XYZ file of C-alpha atoms in Angstrom:
168
model
C -4.258 1.967 -14.572
C -2.089 4.085 -17.031
C -4.936 6.184 -17.541
C -4.972 7.291 -13.907
C -1.178 7.619 -13.778
C -1.428 9.975 -16.767
C -3.647 12.410 -14.811
C -0.523 13.247 -12.534
C 0.945 16.793 -13.068
C 3.380 16.488 -10.108
C 6.110 14.348 -8.986
C 7.605 14.456 -5.519
C 10.685 12.649 -3.834
C 10.663 11.637 -0.179
C 13.749 10.607 1.728
C 13.978 7.353 3.567
C 11.861 7.310 6.847
C 10.022 10.557 5.665
C 6.158 10.630 6.303
C 4.153 10.972 3.049
C 0.939 11.019 5.668
C 0.610 10.960 9.302
C -2.080 9.850 11.526
C -4.947 12.500 11.914
C -4.370 13.793 8.417
C -6.723 14.120 5.599
C -5.423 12.292 2.296
C -6.980 13.774 -1.072
C -4.310 12.105 -3.204
C -3.536 8.863 -4.739
C 0.252 8.204 -5.303
C 1.787 6.193 -7.921
C 5.232 4.612 -6.996
C 7.800 5.366 -9.677
C 10.585 4.184 -7.399
C 11.494 3.149 -3.937
C 9.137 1.738 -1.422
C 6.644 2.703 1.499
C 4.708 1.137 4.147
C 1.346 1.939 5.286
C 0.528 1.233 8.807
C -1.467 2.034 11.871
C -0.120 2.533 15.479
C -2.143 0.372 17.993
C -0.921 0.725 21.629
C 2.353 2.301 20.396
C 2.834 -0.638 18.311
C 3.162 -0.407 14.487
C 0.867 -2.626 12.334
C 1.822 -2.649 8.758
C -1.257 -3.145 6.636
C 0.103 -2.604 3.095
C 3.254 -1.595 1.046
C 3.681 0.308 -2.178
C 6.599 -0.218 -4.354
C 7.508 0.410 -7.973
C 4.534 0.385 -10.229
C 1.987 0.467 -7.435
C -0.670 2.838 -6.237
C -0.696 3.705 -2.437
C -3.393 5.741 -0.799
C -5.036 6.328 2.690
C -8.238 4.959 0.991
C -10.420 5.742 3.990
C -9.463 9.279 3.887
C -9.429 9.567 0.265
C -12.927 8.294 -0.086
C -14.525 10.028 3.059
C -12.629 13.238 3.236
C -12.044 12.445 7.079
C -8.939 12.141 8.793
C -7.125 8.758 8.822
C -5.426 6.796 11.615
C -3.155 5.569 8.914
C 0.494 6.605 8.373
C 2.542 6.256 4.998
C 6.210 6.221 5.509
C 9.124 5.864 3.219
C 11.128 2.678 3.535
C 13.720 4.093 1.314
C 14.000 7.131 -0.869
C 10.956 7.107 -3.022
C 9.793 8.815 -6.178
C 6.004 9.430 -6.474
C 3.583 10.809 -8.943
C 0.740 12.635 -7.159
C -2.928 12.216 -8.584
C -5.422 14.612 -6.851
C -9.182 13.852 -5.751
C -9.967 16.647 -8.036
C -8.159 14.962 -11.103
C -10.004 11.664 -10.316
C -13.424 13.212 -10.121
C -12.832 15.040 -13.557
C -11.708 11.659 -14.921
C -14.875 10.160 -13.633
C -17.092 12.622 -15.450
C -16.442 10.373 -18.409
C -18.679 7.346 -18.318
C -16.105 4.960 -19.826
C -13.498 5.631 -17.091
C -15.869 4.604 -14.227
C -15.350 0.891 -14.974
C -11.762 1.356 -14.762
C -11.917 3.201 -11.334
C -14.406 0.391 -10.149
C -11.796 -2.133 -11.216
C -8.963 -0.533 -9.161
C -11.242 -0.194 -6.072
C -12.475 -3.835 -6.247
C -8.731 -5.073 -6.683
C -7.853 -3.115 -3.536
C -10.568 -4.379 -1.476
C -9.894 -7.901 -2.824
C -6.303 -7.650 -1.828
C -7.310 -6.613 1.584
C -9.827 -8.996 2.214
C -7.259 -11.799 1.201
C -4.793 -10.592 3.555
C -7.293 -10.389 6.583
C -8.270 -13.950 5.810
C -4.745 -15.161 5.689
C -3.947 -13.092 9.144
C -7.037 -14.713 10.758
C -7.037 -18.435 9.445
C -3.497 -19.234 8.143
C -0.182 -20.478 9.813
C 2.874 -18.311 9.555
C 4.178 -20.750 6.941
C 0.918 -20.414 4.719
C 0.735 -16.567 5.166
C 4.657 -16.449 3.889
C 3.815 -18.762 0.958
C 0.733 -16.848 -0.173
C 2.367 -13.387 0.131
C 5.433 -14.971 -1.812
C 3.252 -16.120 -4.457
C 1.029 -12.998 -4.665
C 3.895 -10.508 -4.481
C 7.330 -11.904 -5.119
C 8.683 -8.414 -5.866
C 7.995 -7.497 -2.197
C 10.921 -9.478 -1.071
C 13.260 -7.479 -3.129
C 11.859 -4.138 -2.315
C 11.110 -4.473 1.421
C 13.206 -5.185 4.418
C 12.510 -8.427 6.171
C 11.618 -6.650 9.459
C 8.672 -4.869 7.767
C 7.730 -7.981 5.870
C 7.619 -9.722 9.210
C 5.311 -7.203 10.754
C 3.060 -7.220 7.733
C 2.583 -11.266 8.020
C 2.171 -10.683 11.830
C 5.538 -12.943 12.808
C 8.765 -12.381 14.288
C 11.866 -11.528 11.764
C 13.240 -14.806 13.099
C 10.299 -16.726 11.985
C 10.166 -15.048 8.728
C 14.086 -15.929 8.323
C 13.414 -19.578 9.262
C 10.428 -19.756 6.744
C 12.761 -18.110 3.782
C 15.342 -20.983 4.584
C 13.080 -23.790 4.665
């Protein structure tokens, strides 16, 4: 992943609650989180459904828009002040002209897909307690970086249920 991050020529800082991307926008960048945290979510019937988080040493992207060049329904918002390195689609395309770099890119995409599939399966088949335990095992840093109300939304439970699970 360090090869991808090294492509970045621009760093930005966004304030707490600022949007990096809004619904209906096209995202032709990948972002590497140097510090801070963000949430990637979709609005469904005026209700936010968090799909993913980005925090220190993570990549975050509206992958649907990045890959297709079409507007996304996803929003990316800072949870706290966040410093991001920007890697453009053009930089990625140049990087991929070198055959050896394609395997790294495929590995990054495969990891994103597998993580998303694991989460989908958790949401559909697991109890709140199992979802909490799996996320805690997979991403312990999440609980240091992100407020409980956002983690509860991500896990599809109330903040009270998450609090109870953390205490037990």
